[in-house]
XYZ file of C-alpha atoms in Angstrom:
681
model
C -0.066 -0.454 0.163
C 2.580 2.600 -0.054
C 2.275 4.251 -3.272
C -1.646 4.135 -2.887
C -2.937 7.821 -2.970
C -5.419 7.363 -0.317
C -4.001 8.243 3.019
C -6.788 5.604 3.993
C -5.053 3.078 2.290
C -1.345 4.486 3.487
C -2.247 5.067 7.319
C -1.853 0.392 7.142
C 0.819 0.335 5.330
C 2.751 -0.567 7.991
C 0.471 -2.632 9.698
C 2.333 -6.402 9.852
C -0.759 -7.935 7.682
C 0.807 -8.034 4.207
C -2.373 -5.976 2.875
C -2.905 -5.755 -1.214
C -4.728 -2.860 -3.270
C -7.692 -4.049 -4.957
C -6.639 -5.144 -7.857
C -6.197 -8.267 -9.740
C -3.260 -9.815 -9.357
C -4.814 -10.177 -5.682
C -6.467 -12.181 -6.897
C -4.913 -14.079 -8.661
C -2.504 -14.425 -5.498
C -5.675 -15.974 -3.752
C -5.840 -18.670 -6.743
C -2.587 -19.130 -7.029
C -2.312 -19.935 -3.183
C -5.641 -21.517 -2.723
C -6.913 -19.749 -0.342
C -9.323 -17.272 0.359
C -10.051 -13.179 -0.180
C -9.792 -11.074 3.296
C -11.492 -7.733 1.790
C -11.738 -4.527 4.837
C -13.601 -1.732 3.964
C -13.542 1.675 5.591
C -12.253 5.675 5.393
C -9.864 7.306 7.239
C -12.387 9.652 9.329
C -13.632 5.852 10.778
C -13.608 6.000 14.328
C -14.279 2.356 14.897
C -11.867 1.177 11.478
C -9.742 2.705 13.423
C -10.344 0.581 16.617
C -10.627 -2.536 14.368
C -6.281 -1.665 12.826
C -4.804 -1.546 16.002
C -6.466 -4.338 17.940
C -6.246 -6.787 15.230
C -4.168 -5.452 12.270
C -1.283 -4.580 14.485
C -1.353 -8.041 16.100
C 1.375 -9.606 14.826
C -0.103 -13.154 15.690
C -3.321 -11.740 13.992
C -1.087 -10.338 11.000
C 0.673 -13.916 10.903
C -2.541 -15.462 10.733
C -4.376 -13.576 8.230
C -0.863 -13.652 5.750
C -0.636 -17.029 6.460
C -4.107 -18.923 5.472
C -5.566 -15.033 3.409
C -5.018 -12.788 0.968
C -5.737 -9.329 2.548
C -6.915 -6.393 0.363
C -7.720 -3.039 1.817
C -9.934 -0.472 0.564
C -11.137 2.839 1.011
C -14.191 2.905 0.480
C -13.981 6.582 -1.091
C -11.762 5.755 -3.789
C -13.791 2.809 -4.345
C -17.902 3.734 -4.046
C -18.902 0.634 -6.624
C -16.747 -2.262 -4.296
C -18.372 -0.742 -1.631
C -21.751 -0.486 -2.862
C -21.504 -4.230 -4.023
C -19.957 -6.179 -0.759
C -22.484 -3.956 1.458
C -25.918 -5.314 -0.695
C -24.475 -8.553 0.255
C -24.084 -7.570 4.074
C -26.901 -6.225 4.514
C -28.545 -8.909 2.825
C -26.970 -11.366 5.161
C -26.752 -10.073 7.987
C -29.314 -6.990 8.419
C -27.266 -4.039 9.414
C -24.234 -3.260 7.427
C -20.877 -0.424 8.389
C -17.684 0.357 8.515
C -15.387 -1.296 8.641
C -16.541 -4.074 6.651
C -15.451 -7.455 6.639
C -15.710 -9.693 3.695
C -14.865 -12.992 3.079
C -14.188 -13.869 -0.817
C -13.289 -16.639 -3.172
C -10.484 -15.919 -5.145
C -13.577 -14.846 -7.663
C -14.925 -12.555 -6.369
C -18.053 -14.316 -5.012
C -18.694 -13.511 -0.955
C -19.682 -15.963 1.492
C -18.941 -14.869 4.994
C -19.826 -11.263 6.007
C -19.611 -8.823 9.130
C -18.014 -5.027 10.152
C -16.194 -4.881 13.320
C -14.659 -7.694 15.356
C -13.532 -7.317 19.080
C -10.128 -8.741 20.160
C -11.755 -11.594 22.471
C -15.372 -12.502 22.767
C -18.113 -10.015 23.737
C -21.480 -9.190 23.685
C -22.636 -12.552 21.431
C -19.824 -11.190 19.328
C -16.850 -13.661 18.304
C -13.335 -12.404 18.692
C -11.502 -12.018 14.993
C -9.341 -14.372 15.375
C -12.069 -16.277 15.935
C -13.981 -15.661 13.478
C -10.918 -15.993 10.768
C -9.867 -19.562 12.763
C -13.568 -20.092 11.269
C -13.377 -19.781 7.599
C -10.112 -20.876 7.397
C -11.807 -24.358 8.442
C -15.102 -24.029 6.569
C -12.479 -23.434 3.323
C -10.085 -25.872 4.240
C -12.723 -29.116 5.097
C -16.422 -27.489 3.747
C -14.926 -25.973 0.072
C -18.206 -27.637 -1.706
C -19.955 -25.852 1.230
C -18.394 -22.446 1.093
C -18.379 -22.613 -3.290
C -22.552 -23.338 -2.718
C -23.194 -20.604 -0.588
C -21.317 -18.359 -2.360
C -22.173 -19.038 -6.347
C -26.047 -18.224 -4.583
C -25.216 -15.307 -3.041
C -23.498 -13.981 -5.763
C -25.922 -15.019 -8.312
C -28.989 -13.514 -6.051
C -26.703 -10.452 -6.036
C -26.366 -10.203 -9.485
C -30.563 -10.873 -10.103
C -31.783 -7.579 -7.954
C -32.916 -4.868 -9.728
C -33.632 -2.147 -7.337
C -34.305 0.028 -10.390
C -36.754 -2.800 -12.135
C -38.836 -3.076 -8.569
C -39.572 0.779 -8.426
C -39.853 1.360 -11.855
C -42.944 4.545 -12.921
C -43.314 5.408 -16.253
C -43.264 9.454 -15.539
C -42.043 11.727 -13.326
C -43.637 12.559 -10.346
C -47.000 14.790 -10.051
C -47.912 17.384 -7.361
C -49.555 14.647 -6.143
C -46.951 12.280 -5.305
C -44.550 15.424 -4.105
C -47.548 16.408 -1.328
C -48.033 12.992 -0.143
C -44.143 12.883 0.134
C -44.500 15.553 2.331
C -46.969 14.278 4.307
C -45.139 10.740 4.724
C -41.984 13.621 6.047
C -44.553 14.865 8.655
C -45.724 11.761 10.275
C -41.691 10.879 10.221
C -41.155 14.569 12.102
C -39.892 15.698 15.200
C -41.504 18.292 16.542
C -39.224 18.797 19.615
C -35.583 18.310 18.053
C -36.932 18.561 14.553
C -35.086 16.096 11.941
C -36.550 13.193 11.114
C -36.615 9.863 13.351
C -34.520 9.149 16.761
C -30.963 8.164 16.991
C -28.941 7.816 15.782
C -29.943 11.905 13.941
C -28.035 12.704 10.689
C -28.762 16.339 9.085
C -30.907 15.439 6.314
C -29.469 18.470 4.133
C -31.257 16.902 0.926
C -34.350 16.391 2.594
C -34.319 20.725 3.493
C -33.807 21.339 -0.137
C -37.178 19.491 -0.751
C -38.439 21.010 1.410
C -37.616 24.678 0.647
C -37.919 23.778 -2.916
C -41.792 22.614 -2.149
C -42.065 26.017 0.158
C -41.379 28.202 -2.767
C -43.563 26.653 -5.281
C -46.925 25.538 -3.249
C -46.319 28.434 -0.148
C -47.009 25.297 2.457
C -46.389 26.972 5.550
C -45.928 22.702 7.181
C -42.844 22.705 4.727
C -40.897 25.611 5.435
C -41.739 25.405 9.788
C -40.316 21.684 9.442
C -37.179 23.111 7.316
C -36.458 26.322 9.619
C -37.084 24.014 12.770
C -34.525 21.282 11.452
C -31.977 23.728 11.012
C -32.286 25.867 13.981
C -31.904 22.732 16.418
C -28.430 21.858 14.500
C -27.446 25.122 14.214
C -27.940 24.649 18.693
C -26.374 21.191 18.921
C -23.386 20.169 19.178
C -22.696 18.468 15.956
C -22.778 21.967 14.919
C -19.042 23.145 15.633
C -20.047 26.029 17.782
C -16.372 27.331 18.066
C -14.908 26.591 14.508
C -18.183 25.907 12.152
C -19.216 23.137 10.097
C -21.146 20.120 10.752
C -20.122 16.731 12.423
C -21.083 13.813 10.444
C -24.118 12.906 12.790
C -25.413 12.797 16.361
C -25.347 9.779 18.428
C -28.570 11.620 20.807
C -32.173 12.186 19.240
C -31.497 15.908 20.088
C -28.499 17.269 18.513
C -26.029 16.873 21.648
C -23.483 14.847 20.591
C -21.742 14.157 17.666
C -19.563 11.590 15.946
C -17.004 13.395 15.540
C -15.638 13.483 12.318
C -16.331 16.293 9.698
C -16.982 15.564 5.844
C -16.422 17.572 3.130
C -19.881 16.415 1.306
C -22.252 17.191 4.549
C -20.624 20.745 5.528
C -21.076 21.356 1.442
C -24.778 20.224 1.044
C -25.507 22.134 4.099
C -23.524 25.044 3.850
C -25.656 25.803 0.571
C -28.882 24.359 2.553
C -28.193 27.505 5.072
C -27.991 29.988 2.018
C -30.891 28.640 0.435
C -32.971 29.439 3.564
C -31.893 32.920 4.268
C -32.848 33.574 0.758
C -36.549 31.798 0.842
C -36.746 33.296 4.732
C -34.073 36.411 5.843
C -33.141 33.692 8.688
C -30.566 35.703 10.193
C -28.981 32.497 11.800
C -29.068 30.779 8.593
C -27.091 32.891 7.184
C -24.235 32.956 10.038
C -23.984 28.951 9.595
C -23.737 29.084 6.002
C -20.307 31.806 6.009
C -19.172 29.904 8.833
C -19.950 26.413 7.369
C -17.949 28.268 3.894
C -15.253 29.479 6.732
C -14.887 26.306 7.900
C -14.515 24.490 4.457
C -12.084 27.145 3.054
C -9.844 27.530 6.316
C -9.655 23.826 7.329
C -10.173 21.249 4.151
C -8.445 23.816 1.067
C -5.699 22.257 -0.251
C -2.327 23.246 -1.801
C -3.689 22.891 -5.271
C -7.467 24.458 -4.672
C -9.608 21.387 -4.080
C -11.097 20.382 -0.281
C -9.903 17.242 1.934
C -12.513 14.759 2.033
C -12.377 14.411 5.672
C -11.278 15.720 9.521
C -10.765 12.553 11.660
C -13.208 12.159 14.952
C -10.166 11.227 16.922
C -7.329 13.423 17.794
C -5.025 12.888 20.952
C -6.288 13.711 24.253
C -5.177 17.415 25.836
C -3.755 15.760 28.477
C -0.413 14.763 26.993
C -0.970 11.236 27.578
C -0.593 9.801 24.414
C -4.402 8.975 24.028
C -6.169 8.667 21.026
C -9.598 9.840 21.808
C -12.819 10.673 19.852
C -14.092 13.890 20.327
C -10.425 15.547 22.197
C -10.111 18.509 20.612
C -13.565 19.958 20.738
C -15.453 19.352 24.021
C -14.862 21.240 27.132
C -15.039 21.328 30.991
C -15.770 24.060 32.883
C -12.620 24.006 34.398
C -10.747 23.931 31.293
C -12.901 27.040 30.057
C -12.154 28.801 33.092
C -8.169 27.972 32.115
C -8.728 30.862 28.948
C -11.055 33.121 29.950
C -11.182 33.426 33.224
C -13.878 33.254 36.035
C -16.391 35.748 34.823
C -16.034 35.330 31.005
C -15.883 31.691 32.079
C -18.934 31.846 33.879
C -20.581 33.374 31.066
C -19.153 30.818 28.392
C -20.187 28.121 30.571
C -23.717 28.890 30.260
C -23.981 30.449 26.916
C -22.506 26.672 25.448
C -24.079 24.955 28.126
C -20.674 23.339 29.862
C -21.281 21.965 32.755
C -19.618 19.747 35.772
C -21.614 17.048 34.739
C -20.402 17.586 31.099
C -22.705 15.845 28.501
C -19.722 13.321 26.666
C -17.532 11.491 28.220
C -15.533 11.700 31.948
C -17.235 15.005 32.628
C -16.372 17.126 28.866
C -19.651 19.090 26.994
C -20.325 19.628 23.146
C -20.682 22.667 23.415
C -23.799 24.056 21.835
C -26.088 26.518 22.006
C -28.849 26.429 25.165
C -32.656 27.095 25.239
C -33.363 29.902 28.152
C -29.972 31.931 28.108
C -31.974 35.426 27.216
C -30.502 38.347 25.351
C -26.482 38.492 25.148
C -24.067 40.798 24.785
C -22.538 40.017 20.312
C -19.428 41.634 21.162
C -18.813 39.039 24.256
C -20.290 36.083 22.342
C -17.395 37.155 19.277
C -14.423 38.102 21.709
C -15.416 34.555 24.033
C -14.998 32.170 20.848
C -12.156 33.860 19.296
C -10.344 33.379 23.038
C -11.726 29.888 23.307
C -11.115 29.402 19.497
C -7.413 30.779 19.917
C -7.261 28.155 22.439
C -8.155 24.633 20.722
C -6.295 25.223 17.593
C -3.308 24.620 20.416
C -4.851 21.275 21.049
C -3.384 18.527 18.639
C -5.620 18.654 15.808
C -7.255 15.600 14.112
C -5.864 13.915 11.121
C -7.190 15.211 7.852
C -7.930 13.106 4.782
C -6.147 15.312 2.146
C -7.515 13.527 -0.771
C -9.809 15.503 -3.549
C -12.788 13.507 -4.053
C -14.314 14.092 -7.287
C -17.907 14.154 -6.649
C -17.162 16.064 -3.195
C -15.864 18.554 -4.634
C -18.962 19.193 -7.123
C -20.655 19.853 -4.372
C -18.098 22.218 -2.102
C -18.234 24.214 -6.003
C -21.950 24.673 -6.220
C -22.281 25.601 -2.415
C -19.100 28.169 -2.070
C -20.320 29.878 -5.506
C -23.916 30.773 -3.957
C -22.377 31.595 -0.595
C -20.214 33.771 -2.049
C -22.519 35.509 -3.987
C -24.998 35.572 -1.612
C -23.179 37.418 0.545
C -21.231 39.620 -1.565
C -18.282 37.227 -0.472
C -15.418 37.260 -4.162
C -13.374 35.484 -1.998
C -16.088 32.170 -1.749
C -16.351 32.786 -5.350
C -13.066 32.413 -5.586
C -12.547 29.404 -3.628
C -15.076 27.614 -5.895
C -13.463 28.739 -9.406
C -9.629 27.253 -8.196
C -10.844 24.068 -6.814
C -13.092 24.035 -10.053
C -10.366 24.723 -11.778
C -8.539 21.473 -10.151
C -11.490 19.444 -11.561
C -10.943 20.216 -14.780
C -7.028 20.817 -14.724
C -6.099 16.894 -12.817
C -8.992 15.550 -13.087
C -11.302 15.461 -16.624
C -8.957 14.027 -19.175
C -9.223 14.986 -22.682
C -11.961 12.745 -23.301
C -13.854 13.745 -20.465
C -13.873 10.581 -18.533
C -13.092 11.720 -14.568
C -10.559 10.549 -11.755
C -12.186 9.977 -9.180
C -9.628 11.096 -6.777
C -6.616 12.707 -6.695
C -4.160 13.434 -4.132
C -0.932 16.153 -4.613
C -2.112 17.395 -7.307
C -1.585 13.974 -8.367
C -4.642 12.305 -10.044
C -5.565 8.482 -9.037
C -6.793 5.122 -10.743
C -9.536 5.292 -10.045
C -12.098 5.741 -12.526
C -15.113 8.572 -11.691
C -17.886 7.055 -10.914
C -21.825 8.443 -11.875
C -21.710 10.944 -8.796
C -18.867 12.178 -9.838
C -19.770 12.871 -12.681
C -22.937 14.744 -11.992
C -22.059 16.551 -8.543
C -18.981 17.958 -10.717
C -21.373 19.146 -13.591
C -23.621 20.408 -10.734
C -21.094 22.684 -9.398
C -20.205 23.933 -12.887
C -23.571 24.681 -13.329
C -23.413 26.549 -10.336
C -20.201 28.356 -10.336
C -21.814 29.494 -14.623
C -24.534 31.295 -13.044
C -22.767 33.269 -10.256
C -19.893 34.150 -12.650
C -21.169 34.220 -16.320
C -18.920 32.477 -17.629
C -20.200 30.242 -20.330
C -17.266 28.211 -20.192
C -17.888 26.140 -16.785
C -20.860 25.298 -19.259
C -19.492 23.653 -21.542
C -17.287 21.626 -19.391
C -20.722 20.684 -17.926
C -21.982 19.615 -20.574
C -19.009 17.239 -21.807
C -19.688 15.960 -19.002
C -23.117 15.499 -19.045
C -22.516 14.071 -22.483
C -20.491 11.426 -20.859
C -23.459 10.035 -18.604
C -25.847 9.716 -21.555
C -23.560 7.426 -23.401
C -21.536 5.360 -20.524
C -23.906 5.221 -17.963
C -27.662 5.462 -18.749
C -29.571 2.018 -19.674
C -32.299 1.305 -22.936
C -35.762 2.377 -20.044
C -33.728 5.719 -19.053
C -32.178 4.482 -15.671
C -28.623 5.062 -14.349
C -26.217 2.737 -13.617
C -23.632 3.922 -10.748
C -20.623 2.663 -12.642
C -19.561 3.234 -16.445
C -20.720 0.747 -19.177
C -16.116 0.418 -19.641
C -15.675 0.380 -16.463
C -14.380 -2.645 -14.346
C -17.178 -4.998 -13.825
C -17.719 -6.571 -10.295
C -20.568 -9.289 -8.933
C -22.613 -7.216 -10.501
C -23.536 -3.714 -11.779
C -24.351 -1.557 -9.441
C -27.324 0.983 -9.510
C -29.060 2.512 -6.572
C -31.400 6.163 -6.701
C -31.593 6.502 -3.117
C -29.351 9.742 -1.519
C -27.987 8.773 1.728
C -24.890 11.306 3.310
C -24.976 12.352 -0.971
C -26.931 12.760 -3.017
C -27.829 9.202 -5.299
C -25.434 9.423 -8.727
C -29.193 8.458 -10.285
C -30.676 12.255 -8.685
C -27.775 14.320 -8.664
C -27.201 13.332 -12.469
C -31.132 14.118 -12.958
C -30.616 17.674 -11.562
C -27.704 17.848 -13.741
C -29.208 17.335 -16.526
C -32.067 19.124 -15.829
C -30.332 22.510 -15.193
C -28.072 21.609 -18.316
C -31.055 21.347 -20.306
C -32.963 24.694 -19.578
C -29.655 26.315 -20.302
C -29.433 25.062 -23.314
C -32.423 24.248 -24.737
C -31.605 20.645 -25.160
C -34.372 18.369 -25.440
C -32.107 15.035 -24.901
C -30.702 16.048 -21.692
C -34.260 17.719 -20.748
C -35.643 13.994 -21.669
C -32.769 12.238 -20.013
C -34.113 14.544 -16.696
C -37.508 12.961 -16.376
C -37.017 9.296 -17.464
C -34.430 9.036 -14.272
C -37.093 10.872 -12.390
C -39.344 8.166 -12.796
C -37.637 6.310 -9.737
C -38.746 9.500 -7.676
C -42.597 9.115 -7.551
C -41.471 5.425 -6.584
C -39.854 6.416 -3.661
C -42.069 9.085 -3.028
C -44.444 8.552 -0.426
C -42.957 4.826 0.704
C -39.244 6.552 1.559
C -39.028 10.215 0.916
C -36.164 10.554 3.783
C -34.072 8.508 1.132
C -34.660 9.731 -1.983
C -35.011 14.033 -0.741
C -32.413 14.762 -4.005
C -34.531 13.451 -6.175
C -37.597 15.301 -4.439
C -35.972 18.147 -4.611
C -34.544 18.121 -9.194
C -38.680 16.618 -9.660
C -39.684 20.099 -7.858
C -37.372 21.884 -9.828
C -39.081 19.794 -13.170
C -42.490 20.761 -11.725
C -41.975 24.839 -12.045
C -40.491 25.143 -15.042
C -37.551 25.622 -14.124
C -37.505 28.729 -14.387
C -34.596 29.868 -16.868
C -33.505 33.803 -16.571
C -31.378 35.514 -18.702
C -29.837 39.018 -17.915
C -28.159 40.557 -20.348
C -26.164 43.500 -19.808
C -22.197 44.769 -19.481
C -20.986 42.729 -16.658
C -19.253 46.190 -15.557
C -22.790 48.370 -15.329
C -24.309 48.333 -11.458
C -28.083 48.109 -12.868
C -26.635 44.670 -14.731
C -25.489 43.444 -11.208
C -28.494 44.720 -9.658
C -30.668 42.400 -12.274
C -28.088 39.250 -11.482
C -28.265 39.448 -7.699
C -32.015 39.677 -8.193
C -32.031 36.324 -10.526
C -30.269 35.001 -8.365
C -31.855 35.165 -5.267
C -34.292 34.713 -6.786
C -36.379 31.548 -4.656
C -37.658 29.367 -6.827
C -37.445 25.732 -7.293
C -33.660 24.839 -9.116
C -33.872 28.062 -11.419
C -31.227 28.232 -13.942
C -28.953 31.906 -14.426
C -27.096 33.047 -17.760
C -25.452 36.187 -17.348
C -23.828 37.815 -20.349
C -23.259 40.940 -22.942
C -25.472 40.310 -26.057
C -23.694 39.279 -28.777
C -20.437 38.092 -27.197
C -18.512 34.446 -27.637
C -21.122 33.501 -23.917
C -23.948 34.275 -25.653
C -22.964 31.822 -28.715
C -22.102 29.332 -25.946
C -25.354 29.679 -23.713
C -28.396 28.953 -25.861
C -30.041 30.868 -22.604
C -28.576 34.117 -24.215
C -29.475 34.038 -27.438
C -31.373 36.512 -29.328
C -31.979 38.815 -25.710
C -30.913 42.122 -26.989
C -30.696 45.004 -24.414
C -34.417 47.155 -24.387
C -33.936 50.290 -24.826
C -29.960 50.587 -24.229
C -30.501 49.137 -20.643
C -29.634 45.735 -19.096
C -32.442 43.466 -19.041
C -33.626 40.451 -17.341
C -35.933 37.572 -19.435
C -37.535 34.650 -17.533
C -39.481 31.716 -19.911
C -40.840 28.557 -18.397
C -41.603 25.808 -20.472
C -41.113 27.665 -23.739
C -42.794 30.166 -23.041
C -41.409 33.717 -22.375
C -42.561 37.237 -20.134
C -42.083 40.479 -21.276
C -38.302 41.854 -20.320
C -37.895 43.420 -17.582
C -35.128 46.329 -16.791
C -36.285 46.533 -12.969
C -34.278 44.247 -10.099
C -37.848 44.743 -8.009
C -40.069 43.459 -10.840
C -37.864 40.699 -11.270
C -37.732 39.661 -7.930
C -41.176 39.928 -7.486
C -41.905 37.632 -10.805
C -39.164 34.737 -9.172
C -41.187 34.949 -5.744
C -44.953 33.725 -7.202
C -45.862 29.733 -7.197
C -47.284 27.913 -9.472
C -48.946 25.784 -7.691
């Protein structure tokens, strides 16, 4: 693993286990030695992955047994989401649950026959030890090979025969009734006390929130916006939100958003940054503005790499502040009252412990508390809060920092480009727009080849060996289209078009469904195809959104039709599982609204042009696309929405169109804003 680009694989390069990366040679070695393959899948910010590694993979005796009886393959799920998806499906089908680390035993042909996640070093809580599992699998392989082969063949055949898309087939995109049904189902799952949906553990529902905001914009539904506002407010006040440094942790272990699982992922923060920016656009919420900017600043400050891209994650664990050398989850983030007083003194310390909910009993482990903003504190001095935050943050910066996974994932950087471009535009932060542009430039220079094919990852400006999957093409295209709307640079529309043409050729089935891997990608035991949204938009729904926007900007009928065909799966899931198709529902809202097409024409340095452009970007209509350019320029030739759009009496103008019908142009930003506030039912 010493030559891997994945920091997660590099963490295991010095293990006594003789790890192989996922490659054909590993399976050839298993055939040559006639031993099973042990597949271990994880990622660098995974707490229990590190625990398993320390307890078992770093143990000399365990490693010696593994090396003698298995070929061990280590996979970073963030580099190979296709491998992860295929075998995670098998784990979930066999055990009823899944997660990471994922442990799979398989034949040299890649057919799995035994599964699990974390195994302890000795038996506990009804779980066998990892060594017992290894010995049991070795014994079965040596003594009951026929039975093992039969099980593996049956599992592989079952996986290959599955078709989630076929079981969820529908003939048309969702209509108003389907989306109303999704809202009703979400209302039943909504936690009216703490915000969010369901119980513990509780994940930030960024894509569902986007749907709720778009549904409110289209229908004026108060229920939708109230659920979005309540959830965003609860998360912003909870421990899942870093009250000092901005940004969000992966999830809360409780239903109250108090105690997070402390790793910070780029994708969560990109999605939530955009949601809070859109909430501000819809409601003017000061909390939403503060959190959107704090999250954007966190991404730029702590995740941006020298090359201009954004690193994947910060670990949950770091060295304990006591200097004991103990590696502990959350050590970087939690505080005791004594630690707060040491930094701030008695008077400000007492204020800060009350303001941030730091108690003697603690809300985490060993009397420490996760900072949050409890209800009932009352009015406070904003300047005092700012001073306290700055001093605590400066003190925290002196603590041992969590590790950073500094590989660049194309998909997640596409999400960051969209979030930073829009947040920068909304709040007059050109530095954030520049950060988005720099990341987009890296994606073109390093990740994209001359045939518009993407590398999924890079590190230190060097592309990795793994091909992009559907979510990479879709989310990078989404980021490029958002950046084009903000900057008026039509070249980003061109780049998005190249990627989406590849989607149509390489990822699309004859029935309009979408595969997660390209037609010419490495063949696994099945070709993954999953339309459900999980931590990020699925490649399927993300592609539908990007195809829809691109079709609106360019007038391309094939892209529009491909988006509509892809959205048919949302119809089947809208009422049954809306929490797991949130982005698909958001895209469906845009399709029902049009989406609106807004062309702003005028000299880019003209204040009137800028005012119209800002009004267009702040228009609260679902998924609206915005094109900006001067008449008779190269951009006007590239972006069809700008063609044949003259100035009005020599003044900059905005044109609003929807479903092949255009309103009269306007030169008045206020009039434009009014048009973009109207609901269409």
